[in-house]
PDB file of C-alpha atoms in Angstrom:
ATOM      1  CA  MET A   1      27.413  -2.426 -56.297  1.00  0.00           C
ATOM      2  CA  ASP A   2      26.692  -5.210 -58.723  1.00  0.00           C
ATOM      3  CA  ASN A   3      23.163  -6.514 -57.594  1.00  0.00           C
ATOM      4  CA  SER A   4      23.557  -9.548 -59.878  1.00  0.00           C
ATOM      5  CA  LYS A   5      25.955 -11.104 -57.352  1.00  0.00           C
ATOM      6  CA  PRO A   6      24.242 -13.834 -55.251  1.00  0.00           C
ATOM      7  CA  THR A   7      23.190 -12.664 -51.705  1.00  0.00           C
ATOM      8  CA  PRO A   8      24.832 -14.501 -48.878  1.00  0.00           C
ATOM      9  CA  GLU A   9      22.617 -17.173 -47.457  1.00  0.00           C
ATOM     10  CA  VAL A  10      21.131 -16.817 -43.889  1.00  0.00           C
ATOM     11  CA  GLU A  11      21.940 -19.428 -41.674  1.00  0.00           C
ATOM     12  CA  GLN A  12      18.824 -21.646 -40.859  1.00  0.00           C
ATOM     13  CA  GLY A  13      17.814 -21.702 -37.375  1.00  0.00           C
ATOM     14  CA  SER A  14      18.918 -18.186 -36.456  1.00  0.00           C
ATOM     15  CA  ASN A  15      16.454 -15.810 -34.828  1.00  0.00           C
ATOM     16  CA  GLU A  16      18.216 -12.656 -36.239  1.00  0.00           C
ATOM     17  CA  LYS A  17      19.646 -11.862 -39.688  1.00  0.00           C
ATOM     18  CA  ASN A  18      23.433 -11.667 -39.961  1.00  0.00           C
ATOM     19  CA  SER A  19      23.949  -7.864 -39.939  1.00  0.00           C
ATOM     20  CA  GLY A  20      27.673  -7.910 -40.645  1.00  0.00           C
ATOM     21  CA  PRO A  21      27.526  -7.245 -44.450  1.00  0.00           C
ATOM     22  CA  LEU A  22      24.975  -4.424 -43.908  1.00  0.00           C
ATOM     23  CA  VAL A  23      27.166  -2.697 -41.280  1.00  0.00           C
ATOM     24  CA  ILE A  24      30.117  -2.899 -43.643  1.00  0.00           C
ATOM     25  CA  LEU A  25      28.218  -1.392 -46.381  1.00  0.00           C
ATOM     26  CA  ILE A  26      27.026   1.391 -44.285  1.00  0.00           C
ATOM     27  CA  VAL A  27      30.626   2.170 -42.874  1.00  0.00           C
ATOM     28  CA  THR A  28      31.948   2.159 -46.549  1.00  0.00           C
ATOM     29  CA  VAL A  29      29.368   4.578 -47.703  1.00  0.00           C
ATOM     30  CA  LEU A  30      30.012   6.926 -44.742  1.00  0.00           C
ATOM     31  CA  VAL A  31      33.878   6.930 -45.417  1.00  0.00           C
ATOM     32  CA  VAL A  32      33.262   7.599 -49.082  1.00  0.00           C
ATOM     33  CA  ILE A  33      30.913  10.592 -48.325  1.00  0.00           C
ATOM     34  CA  VAL A  34      33.330  12.021 -45.747  1.00  0.00           C
ATOM     35  CA  ALA A  35      36.390  11.656 -48.223  1.00  0.00           C
ATOM     36  CA  ILE A  36      34.287  13.433 -50.989  1.00  0.00           C
ATOM     37  CA  TRP A  37      33.267  16.249 -48.562  1.00  0.00           C
ATOM     38  CA  GLN A  38      36.729  16.822 -47.348  1.00  0.00           C
ATOM     39  CA  PHE A  39      38.091  16.879 -51.047  1.00  0.00           C
ATOM     40  CA  SER A  40      35.468  19.353 -52.071  1.00  0.00           C
ATOM     41  CA  VAL A  41      36.137  21.674 -49.161  1.00  0.00           C
ATOM     42  CA  SER A  42      39.914  21.472 -49.915  1.00  0.00           C
ATOM     43  CA  ASP A  43      39.337  22.533 -53.601  1.00  0.00           C
ATOM     44  CA  MET A  44      37.104  25.430 -52.498  1.00  0.00           C
ATOM     45  CA  ASP A  45      39.872  26.673 -50.130  1.00  0.00           C
ATOM     46  CA  ASN A  46      42.466  26.407 -52.946  1.00  0.00           C
ATOM     47  CA  GLU A  47      40.216  28.421 -55.454  1.00  0.00           C
ATOM     48  CA  GLU A  48      39.209  31.251 -53.034  1.00  0.00           C
ATOM     49  CA  GLN A  49      42.654  31.570 -51.492  1.00  0.00           C
ATOM     50  CA  THR A  50      41.306  33.322 -48.495  1.00  0.00           C
ATOM     51  CA  ASN A  51      43.580  34.579 -45.859  1.00  0.00           C
ATOM     52  CA  GLU A  52      40.991  33.881 -43.106  1.00  0.00           C
ATOM     53  CA  ALA A  53      41.530  30.681 -41.118  1.00  0.00           C
ATOM     54  CA  GLU A  54      38.497  28.420 -41.554  1.00  0.00           C
ATOM     55  CA  VAL A  55      37.544  26.060 -38.749  1.00  0.00           C
ATOM     56  CA  VAL A  56      36.196  22.778 -39.977  1.00  0.00           C
ATOM     57  CA  THR A  57      34.199  20.706 -37.489  1.00  0.00           C
ATOM     58  CA  GLN A  58      34.072  17.105 -38.489  1.00  0.00           C
ATOM     59  CA  ALA A  59      30.990  15.050 -37.428  1.00  0.00           C
ATOM     60  CA  PRO A  60      31.809  12.607 -34.668  1.00  0.00           C
ATOM     61  CA  VAL A  61      32.827   9.248 -35.821  1.00  0.00           C
ATOM     62  CA  ILE A  62      30.514   6.495 -34.471  1.00  0.00           C
ATOM     63  CA  LEU A  63      32.286   3.347 -33.582  1.00  0.00           C
ATOM     64  CA  LEU A  64      30.240   0.356 -34.213  1.00  0.00           C
ATOM     65  CA  ASP A  65      30.804  -2.582 -32.093  1.00  0.00           C
ATOM     66  CA  GLU A  66      31.260  -4.971 -34.942  1.00  0.00           C
ATOM     67  CA  PRO A  67      33.955  -7.541 -35.873  1.00  0.00           C
ATOM     68  CA  ASP A  68      37.117  -5.995 -37.437  1.00  0.00           C
ATOM     69  CA  VAL A  69      37.194  -6.119 -41.163  1.00  0.00           C
ATOM     70  CA  THR A  70      40.456  -7.137 -42.666  1.00  0.00           C
ATOM     71  CA  VAL A  71      41.313  -6.392 -46.204  1.00  0.00           C
ATOM     72  CA  ASP A  72      43.526  -8.935 -47.869  1.00  0.00           C
ATOM     73  CA  MET A  73      45.950  -7.695 -50.534  1.00  0.00           C
ATOM     74  CA  PRO A  74      45.798  -9.614 -53.968  1.00  0.00           C
ATOM     75  CA  SER A  75      48.560 -12.111 -54.082  1.00  0.00           C
ATOM     76  CA  ASP A  76      49.661 -10.827 -57.554  1.00  0.00           C
ATOM     77  CA  VAL A  77      50.437  -7.251 -56.309  1.00  0.00           C
ATOM     78  CA  VAL A  78      54.176  -6.516 -55.920  1.00  0.00           C
ATOM     79  CA  ILE A  79      55.259  -3.408 -53.889  1.00  0.00           C
ATOM     80  CA  ASP A  80      58.731  -2.453 -54.972  1.00  0.00           C
ATOM     81  CA  GLU A  81      61.110  -0.995 -52.361  1.00  0.00           C
ATOM     82  CA  VAL A  82      61.983   2.641 -53.150  1.00  0.00           C
ATOM     83  CA  ASP A  83      65.654   3.618 -52.543  1.00  0.00           C
ATOM     84  CA  ILE A  84      66.030   7.027 -51.021  1.00  0.00           C
ATOM     85  CA  ILE A  85      68.792   8.869 -52.788  1.00  0.00           C
ATOM     86  CA  VAL A  86      70.619  11.253 -50.568  1.00  0.00           C
ATOM     87  CA  PRO A  87      72.644  13.810 -52.663  1.00  0.00           C
ATOM     88  CA  GLU A  88      76.353  13.776 -51.852  1.00  0.00           C
ATOM     89  CA  THR A  89      77.708  16.799 -50.355  1.00  0.00           C
ATOM     90  CA  VAL A  90      80.083  18.477 -52.831  1.00  0.00           C
ATOM     91  CA  THR A  91      83.362  19.493 -51.165  1.00  0.00           C
ATOM     92  CA  THR A  92      85.843  21.945 -52.657  1.00  0.00           C
ATOM     93  CA  GLU A  93      88.738  21.358 -50.477  1.00  0.00           C
ATOM     94  CA  LYS A  94      91.778  23.184 -51.553  1.00  0.00           C
ATOM     95  CA  VAL A  95      94.840  20.737 -52.098  1.00  0.00           C
ATOM     96  CA  GLU A  96      97.718  21.960 -49.954  1.00  0.00           C
ATOM     97  CA  ILE A  97     101.049  22.224 -51.827  1.00  0.00           C
ATOM     98  CA  ILE A  98     103.892  21.018 -49.714  1.00  0.00           C
ATOM     99  CA  LEU A  99     106.824  23.320 -50.633  1.00  0.00           C
ATOM    100  CA  PRO A 100     110.458  22.631 -49.823  1.00  0.00           C
ATOM    101  CA  LYS A 101     112.654  25.102 -48.159  1.00  0.00           C
ATOM    102  CA  ILE A 102     113.847  27.900 -50.567  1.00  0.00           C
ATOM    103  CA  ASN A 103     117.539  26.619 -50.378  1.00  0.00           C
ATOM    104  CA  GLU A 104     116.331  23.282 -51.532  1.00  0.00           C
ATOM    105  CA  SER A 105     113.696  24.327 -54.190  1.00  0.00           C
ATOM    106  CA  ASP A 106     115.648  23.953 -57.337  1.00  0.00           C
ATOM    107  CA  LEU A 107     114.843  20.189 -57.755  1.00  0.00           C
ATOM    108  CA  TRP A 108     111.172  20.872 -57.060  1.00  0.00           C
ATOM    109  CA  VAL A 109     110.999  23.709 -59.665  1.00  0.00           C
ATOM    110  CA  LYS A 110     112.923  21.745 -62.141  1.00  0.00           C
ATOM    111  CA  ALA A 111     110.521  18.847 -61.889  1.00  0.00           C
ATOM    112  CA  LYS A 112     107.574  21.320 -62.753  1.00  0.00           C
ATOM    113  CA  LEU A 113     109.312  22.936 -65.793  1.00  0.00           C
ATOM    114  CA  PRO A 114     108.354  20.138 -68.229  1.00  0.00           C
ATOM    115  CA  ASP A 115     104.748  20.752 -67.541  1.00  0.00           C
ATOM    116  CA  LEU A 116     104.968  24.373 -68.753  1.00  0.00           C
ATOM    117  CA  THR A 117     106.001  23.705 -72.448  1.00  0.00           C
ATOM    118  CA  TRP A 118     105.740  21.303 -75.250  1.00  0.00           C
ATOM    119  CA  ARG A 119     109.175  22.449 -76.355  1.00  0.00           C
ATOM    120  CA  ASN A 120     111.080  20.524 -73.665  1.00  0.00           C
ATOM    121  CA  GLU A 121     114.261  20.582 -75.650  1.00  0.00           C
ATOM    122  CA  LEU A 122     114.457  24.320 -75.131  1.00  0.00           C
ATOM    123  CA  LEU A 123     114.497  24.106 -71.288  1.00  0.00           C
ATOM    124  CA  SER A 124     118.186  23.907 -71.580  1.00  0.00           C
ATOM    125  CA  LEU A 125     118.085  27.700 -71.978  1.00  0.00           C
ATOM    126  CA  ILE A 126     116.986  28.035 -68.431  1.00  0.00           C
ATOM    127  CA  VAL A 127     119.501  28.493 -65.534  1.00  0.00           C
ATOM    128  CA  THR A 128     118.438  25.991 -63.027  1.00  0.00           C
ATOM    129  CA  GLU A 129     120.590  27.157 -59.988  1.00  0.00           C
ATOM    130  CA  ASP A 130     118.854  29.208 -57.332  1.00  0.00           C
ATOM    131  CA  ILE A 131     115.915  29.568 -59.855  1.00  0.00           C
ATOM    132  CA  ILE A 132     113.527  31.388 -57.364  1.00  0.00           C
ATOM    133  CA  ARG A 133     115.965  34.113 -56.251  1.00  0.00           C
ATOM    134  CA  ARG A 134     117.084  34.600 -59.795  1.00  0.00           C
ATOM    135  CA  PHE A 135     113.478  35.117 -60.953  1.00  0.00           C
ATOM    136  CA  VAL A 136     112.833  37.550 -58.004  1.00  0.00           C
ATOM    137  CA  VAL A 137     116.029  39.611 -58.455  1.00  0.00           C
ATOM    138  CA  PHE A 138     115.819  39.850 -62.201  1.00  0.00           C
ATOM    139  CA  THR A 139     112.229  40.836 -62.259  1.00  0.00           C
ATOM    140  CA  ASP A 140     112.640  43.505 -59.548  1.00  0.00           C
ATOM    141  CA  ASN A 141     115.576  45.055 -61.436  1.00  0.00           C
ATOM    142  CA  PHE A 142     113.687  44.899 -64.743  1.00  0.00           C
ATOM    143  CA  SER A 143     110.586  46.676 -63.328  1.00  0.00           C
ATOM    144  CA  GLN A 144     112.887  49.537 -62.495  1.00  0.00           C
ATOM    145  CA  GLY A 145     114.510  49.660 -65.926  1.00  0.00           C
ATOM    146  CA  LEU A 146     117.585  47.768 -64.982  1.00  0.00           C
ATOM    147  CA  VAL A 147     119.013  44.497 -66.300  1.00  0.00           C
ATOM    148  CA  ALA A 148     120.678  42.253 -63.746  1.00  0.00           C
ATOM    149  CA  TYR A 149     122.500  39.954 -66.189  1.00  0.00           C
ATOM    150  CA  ASP A 150     124.234  37.924 -63.463  1.00  0.00           C
ATOM    151  CA  HIS A 151     120.730  37.032 -62.195  1.00  0.00           C
ATOM    152  CA  SER A 152     119.110  36.179 -65.487  1.00  0.00           C
ATOM    153  CA  LEU A 153     116.973  33.051 -65.647  1.00  0.00           C
ATOM    154  CA  PHE A 154     118.413  32.252 -69.135  1.00  0.00           C
ATOM    155  CA  VAL A 155     121.823  31.402 -70.294  1.00  0.00           C
ATOM    156  CA  GLN A 156     123.503  34.018 -72.433  1.00  0.00           C
ATOM    157  CA  PRO A 157     123.083  33.676 -76.176  1.00  0.00           C
ATOM    158  CA  SER A 158     126.009  31.949 -77.834  1.00  0.00           C
ATOM    159  CA  GLU A 159     126.384  34.735 -80.193  1.00  0.00           C
ATOM    160  CA  ASN A 160     127.129  38.266 -79.215  1.00  0.00           C
ATOM    161  CA  PHE A 161     125.730  41.615 -80.635  1.00  0.00           C
ATOM    162  CA  SER A 162     127.776  42.500 -83.606  1.00  0.00           C
ATOM    163  CA  VAL A 163     127.546  44.598 -86.803  1.00  0.00           C
ATOM    164  CA  ASP A 164     129.303  44.317 -90.108  1.00  0.00           C
ATOM    165  CA  GLU A 165     131.905  47.021 -89.722  1.00  0.00           C
ATOM    166  CA  LYS A 166     133.158  46.277 -93.313  1.00  0.00           C
ATOM    167  CA  SER A 167     129.927  47.635 -94.761  1.00  0.00           C
ATOM    168  CA  SER A 168     129.663  51.224 -95.713  1.00  0.00           C
ATOM    169  CA  SER A 169     128.867  53.783 -93.058  1.00  0.00           C
ATOM    170  CA  VAL A 170     125.572  55.524 -93.463  1.00  0.00           C
ATOM    171  CA  ASP A 171     125.153  59.303 -94.038  1.00  0.00           C
ATOM    172  CA  GLY A 172     128.779  59.557 -94.938  1.00  0.00           C
ATOM    173  CA  LYS A 173     129.751  59.432 -91.335  1.00  0.00           C
ATOM    174  CA  ASN A 174     132.404  57.201 -89.756  1.00  0.00           C
ATOM    175  CA  ASN A 175     131.502  54.623 -87.229  1.00  0.00           C
ATOM    176  CA  VAL A 176     127.799  54.925 -87.900  1.00  0.00           C
ATOM    177  CA  TRP A 177     125.976  51.696 -89.229  1.00  0.00           C
ATOM    178  CA  GLN A 178     122.476  50.746 -89.992  1.00  0.00           C
ATOM    179  CA  TRP A 179     120.782  48.408 -87.607  1.00  0.00           C
ATOM    180  CA  ASP A 180     121.174  44.877 -88.839  1.00  0.00           C
ATOM    181  CA  SER A 181     117.983  42.871 -87.955  1.00  0.00           C
ATOM    182  CA  LYS A 182     119.908  39.587 -88.373  1.00  0.00           C
ATOM    183  CA  THR A 183     121.583  40.195 -85.063  1.00  0.00           C
ATOM    184  CA  SER A 184     118.266  39.818 -83.254  1.00  0.00           C
ATOM    185  CA  LYS A 185     117.932  36.173 -84.555  1.00  0.00           C
ATOM    186  CA  ARG A 186     120.067  35.057 -81.615  1.00  0.00           C
ATOM    187  CA  PHE A 187     117.090  35.567 -79.403  1.00  0.00           C
ATOM    188  CA  ASP A 188     114.635  33.405 -81.629  1.00  0.00           C
ATOM    189  CA  LEU A 189     114.937  30.242 -79.418  1.00  0.00           C
ATOM    190  CA  TYR A 190     114.126  32.240 -76.162  1.00  0.00           C
ATOM    191  CA  VAL A 191     111.144  33.661 -77.924  1.00  0.00           C
ATOM    192  CA  ASP A 192     110.033  30.227 -79.137  1.00  0.00           C
ATOM    193  CA  LEU A 193     110.395  28.982 -75.583  1.00  0.00           C
ATOM    194  CA  LEU A 194     108.129  31.636 -74.240  1.00  0.00           C
ATOM    195  CA  ARG A 195     105.657  31.201 -76.989  1.00  0.00           C
ATOM    196  CA  SER A 196     105.277  27.417 -76.141  1.00  0.00           C
ATOM    197  CA  VAL A 197     104.521  27.953 -72.509  1.00  0.00           C
ATOM    198  CA  ASP A 198     101.024  27.198 -71.399  1.00  0.00           C
ATOM    199  CA  SER A 199     100.042  30.495 -69.706  1.00  0.00           C
ATOM    200  CA  THR A 200      97.411  28.821 -67.381  1.00  0.00           C
ATOM    201  CA  THR A 201      99.889  26.268 -66.051  1.00  0.00           C
ATOM    202  CA  LEU A 202     102.520  29.062 -65.687  1.00  0.00           C
ATOM    203  CA  VAL A 203     100.198  31.221 -63.609  1.00  0.00           C
ATOM    204  CA  LYS A 204      99.173  28.302 -61.364  1.00  0.00           C
ATOM    205  CA  MET A 205     102.703  27.334 -60.802  1.00  0.00           C
ATOM    206  CA  TYR A 206     103.577  30.965 -59.878  1.00  0.00           C
ATOM    207  CA  MET A 207     100.698  30.963 -57.323  1.00  0.00           C
ATOM    208  CA  ASP A 208     101.799  27.552 -55.861  1.00  0.00           C
ATOM    209  CA  VAL A 209     105.341  28.645 -55.391  1.00  0.00           C
ATOM    210  CA  LYS A 210     104.412  32.217 -54.340  1.00  0.00           C
ATOM    211  CA  PRO A 211     105.319  31.689 -50.622  1.00  0.00           C
ATOM    212  CA  LEU A 212     108.907  31.059 -51.584  1.00  0.00           C
ATOM    213  CA  VAL A 213     108.843  33.919 -53.950  1.00  0.00           C
ATOM    214  CA  ASP A 214     107.658  36.120 -51.161  1.00  0.00           C
ATOM    215  CA  GLU A 215     110.463  34.864 -48.843  1.00  0.00           C
ATOM    216  CA  ALA A 216     113.012  35.689 -51.433  1.00  0.00           C
ATOM    217  CA  TYR A 217     111.537  39.065 -52.072  1.00  0.00           C
ATOM    218  CA  LYS A 218     111.710  39.835 -48.333  1.00  0.00           C
ATOM    219  CA  GLU A 219     115.381  38.898 -48.373  1.00  0.00           C
ATOM    220  CA  LEU A 220     115.867  41.956 -50.621  1.00  0.00           C
ATOM    221  CA  GLY A 221     114.224  44.169 -47.858  1.00  0.00           C
ATOM    222  CA  TYR A 222     110.837  44.526 -49.339  1.00  0.00           C
ATOM    223  CA  GLU A 223     107.458  44.110 -47.294  1.00  0.00           C
ATOM    224  CA  ASP A 224     104.886  44.484 -50.154  1.00  0.00           C
ATOM    225  CA  ASP A 225     103.470  41.845 -52.430  1.00  0.00           C
ATOM    226  CA  PHE A 226     105.912  40.700 -55.252  1.00  0.00           C
ATOM    227  CA  THR A 227     103.107  40.231 -57.627  1.00  0.00           C
ATOM    228  CA  TYR A 228     102.855  43.892 -58.037  1.00  0.00           C
ATOM    229  CA  THR A 229     106.353  44.159 -58.965  1.00  0.00           C
ATOM    230  CA  LEU A 230     105.951  41.321 -61.466  1.00  0.00           C
ATOM    231  CA  GLN A 231     103.043  43.077 -63.044  1.00  0.00           C
ATOM    232  CA  ASP A 232     105.074  46.311 -63.288  1.00  0.00           C
ATOM    233  CA  ALA A 233     107.717  44.377 -65.200  1.00  0.00           C
ATOM    234  CA  ILE A 234     105.191  42.954 -67.622  1.00  0.00           C
ATOM    235  CA  THR A 235     103.506  46.354 -68.028  1.00  0.00           C
ATOM    236  CA  ARG A 236     107.059  47.813 -69.009  1.00  0.00           C
ATOM    237  CA  VAL A 237     107.309  45.309 -71.812  1.00  0.00           C
ATOM    238  CA  LEU A 238     103.810  45.895 -72.876  1.00  0.00           C
ATOM    239  CA  ASP A 239     104.236  49.732 -72.907  1.00  0.00           C
ATOM    240  CA  MET A 240     107.446  49.497 -74.952  1.00  0.00           C
ATOM    241  CA  GLU A 241     107.055  51.512 -78.156  1.00  0.00           C
ATOM    242  CA  LEU A 242     108.868  50.468 -81.239  1.00  0.00           C
ATOM    243  CA  PRO A 243     110.871  53.299 -82.859  1.00  0.00           C
ATOM    244  CA  GLN A 244     109.376  54.651 -86.116  1.00  0.00           C
ATOM    245  CA  SER A 245     112.651  55.366 -87.737  1.00  0.00           C
ATOM    246  CA  ASP A 246     115.437  52.982 -88.671  1.00  0.00           C
ATOM    247  CA  MET A 247     117.846  52.609 -85.804  1.00  0.00           C
ATOM    248  CA  LYS A 248     121.476  53.592 -86.282  1.00  0.00           C
ATOM    249  CA  ILE A 249     124.322  52.562 -84.047  1.00  0.00           C
ATOM    250  CA  THR A 250     127.715  54.014 -83.575  1.00  0.00           C
ATOM    251  CA  ARG A 251     130.749  53.128 -81.493  1.00  0.00           C
ATOM    252  CA  SER A 252     133.173  55.575 -80.054  1.00  0.00           C
ATOM    253  CA  SER A 253     134.765  53.028 -77.666  1.00  0.00           C
ATOM    254  CA  VAL A 254     134.444  49.333 -77.066  1.00  0.00           C
ATOM    255  CA  MET A 255     130.604  49.615 -76.571  1.00  0.00           C
ATOM    256  CA  TYR A 256     128.053  50.172 -79.304  1.00  0.00           C
ATOM    257  CA  LYS A 257     125.512  52.914 -78.793  1.00  0.00           C
ATOM    258  CA  TYR A 258     122.515  54.291 -80.517  1.00  0.00           C
ATOM    259  CA  GLN A 259     123.171  57.337 -82.679  1.00  0.00           C
ATOM    260  CA  ASP A 260     119.761  58.748 -81.816  1.00  0.00           C
ATOM    261  CA  PRO A 261     120.063  60.505 -78.224  1.00  0.00           C
ATOM    262  CA  GLN A 262     116.568  59.534 -77.285  1.00  0.00           C
ATOM    263  CA  LEU A 263     117.134  55.825 -77.946  1.00  0.00           C
ATOM    264  CA  GLU A 264     120.441  55.966 -76.134  1.00  0.00           C
ATOM    265  CA  SER A 265     118.815  57.663 -73.121  1.00  0.00           C
ATOM    266  CA  LEU A 266     116.258  54.804 -72.784  1.00  0.00           C
ATOM    267  CA  ALA A 267     116.463  52.511 -69.765  1.00  0.00           C
ATOM    268  CA  ASP A 268     118.687  49.487 -70.046  1.00  0.00           C
ATOM    269  CA  SER A 269     115.694  47.115 -70.004  1.00  0.00           C
ATOM    270  CA  ASP A 270     114.065  49.028 -72.939  1.00  0.00           C
ATOM    271  CA  LYS A 271     117.255  48.930 -74.916  1.00  0.00           C
ATOM    272  CA  LEU A 272     117.439  45.132 -74.313  1.00  0.00           C
ATOM    273  CA  LEU A 273     113.964  44.888 -75.822  1.00  0.00           C
ATOM    274  CA  LEU A 274     115.071  46.886 -78.743  1.00  0.00           C
ATOM    275  CA  ARG A 275     118.079  44.461 -79.268  1.00  0.00           C
ATOM    276  CA  ILE A 276     115.572  41.535 -79.205  1.00  0.00           C
ATOM    277  CA  GLY A 277     114.100  42.814 -82.486  1.00  0.00           C
ATOM    278  CA  LYS A 278     110.716  43.989 -83.680  1.00  0.00           C
ATOM    279  CA  GLU A 279     109.102  40.721 -84.566  1.00  0.00           C
ATOM    280  CA  ASN A 280     110.357  39.013 -81.477  1.00  0.00           C
ATOM    281  CA  LEU A 281     109.148  41.891 -79.261  1.00  0.00           C
ATOM    282  CA  LEU A 282     105.668  41.666 -80.745  1.00  0.00           C
ATOM    283  CA  ILE A 283     105.422  37.939 -80.023  1.00  0.00           C
ATOM    284  CA  ILE A 284     106.681  38.618 -76.328  1.00  0.00           C
ATOM    285  CA  LYS A 285     104.096  41.350 -75.906  1.00  0.00           C
ATOM    286  CA  SER A 286     101.247  38.950 -77.065  1.00  0.00           C
ATOM    287  CA  VAL A 287     102.288  36.248 -74.684  1.00  0.00           C
ATOM    288  CA  LEU A 288     102.810  38.511 -71.686  1.00  0.00           C
ATOM    289  CA  LEU A 289      99.432  40.070 -72.243  1.00  0.00           C
ATOM    290  CA  GLU A 290      97.711  36.802 -72.073  1.00  0.00           C
ATOM    291  CA  ILE A 291      99.752  35.859 -68.913  1.00  0.00           C
ATOM    292  CA  ASN A 292      99.061  39.255 -67.290  1.00  0.00           C
ATOM    293  CA  GLU A 293      95.321  38.943 -67.666  1.00  0.00           C
ATOM    294  CA  LYS A 294      95.237  35.485 -66.118  1.00  0.00           C
ATOM    295  CA  LEU A 295      97.600  36.524 -63.308  1.00  0.00           C
ATOM    296  CA  ALA A 296      95.249  39.507 -62.434  1.00  0.00           C
ATOM    297  CA  LYS A 297      92.193  37.125 -62.273  1.00  0.00           C
ATOM    298  CA  ARG A 298      93.985  34.867 -59.938  1.00  0.00           C
ATOM    299  CA  VAL A 299      95.148  37.752 -57.781  1.00  0.00           C
ATOM    300  CA  THR A 300      91.609  39.148 -57.630  1.00  0.00           C
ATOM    301  CA  LYS A 301      90.245  35.686 -56.709  1.00  0.00           C
ATOM    302  CA  THR A 302      92.696  35.129 -53.904  1.00  0.00           C
ATOM    303  CA  ASN A 303      92.012  38.614 -52.429  1.00  0.00           C
TER     304      ASN A 303
END
């Protein structure tokens, strides 16, 4: 304490000295001593880290029958209110997709198609009648090596397969021609459409519409998950090997055939891939590989 401060005067005529300030001083010193002692004991406990429970007996507090001491807060002290921030609960509710009935689903699917590609002008290549059933039937047949042209999702190319029969026959044989890669150009727009599709959006759309896909699949008499059939169809394309030698074709009747018996014995789906052409097939493989990987992740997550 600063002893230079003036000592309060003792009121004249009093027989006893005013003991209030002295009592306040004594109480203050006792409080400081007790606080220091408790702080020291706490530090010692933290340093020793003993597992034994220590019993601390505090000295009894002597209540002095003296007037209450009121401490006034300085007028220039401002206590700010503290806002308690309660973290918001993060909810990951799944948005439920309201699907139409399968017989009324064409308009719903057609409205989603522009979200799949930036080449919207190529959407005219897609058949928009009974879309879901067409997709299911064509995919199921393709996975088995068959081609259901009547259920194709795409309109037929405006140009048919043809060869230049006026050109010289190869190997000196009649009715045998070299494969003309120009005939595969008729599939270029279809490949451009597939290449422009956003694979993430496509897989999400498939998962959204899957209840209708499953319904169409059950109409064919199946009970298993259609996704496995879809993956089988994709795998068939990815496993398709391109012939090392030049392809030769022949015609003994109205239909053209491959001169090589091994090529001619391929499944119809594989022969369709050959007609698409080497460059187009490589692009299709690349796109389907990406789609298949994302599809597998979504299937694993849902399971």
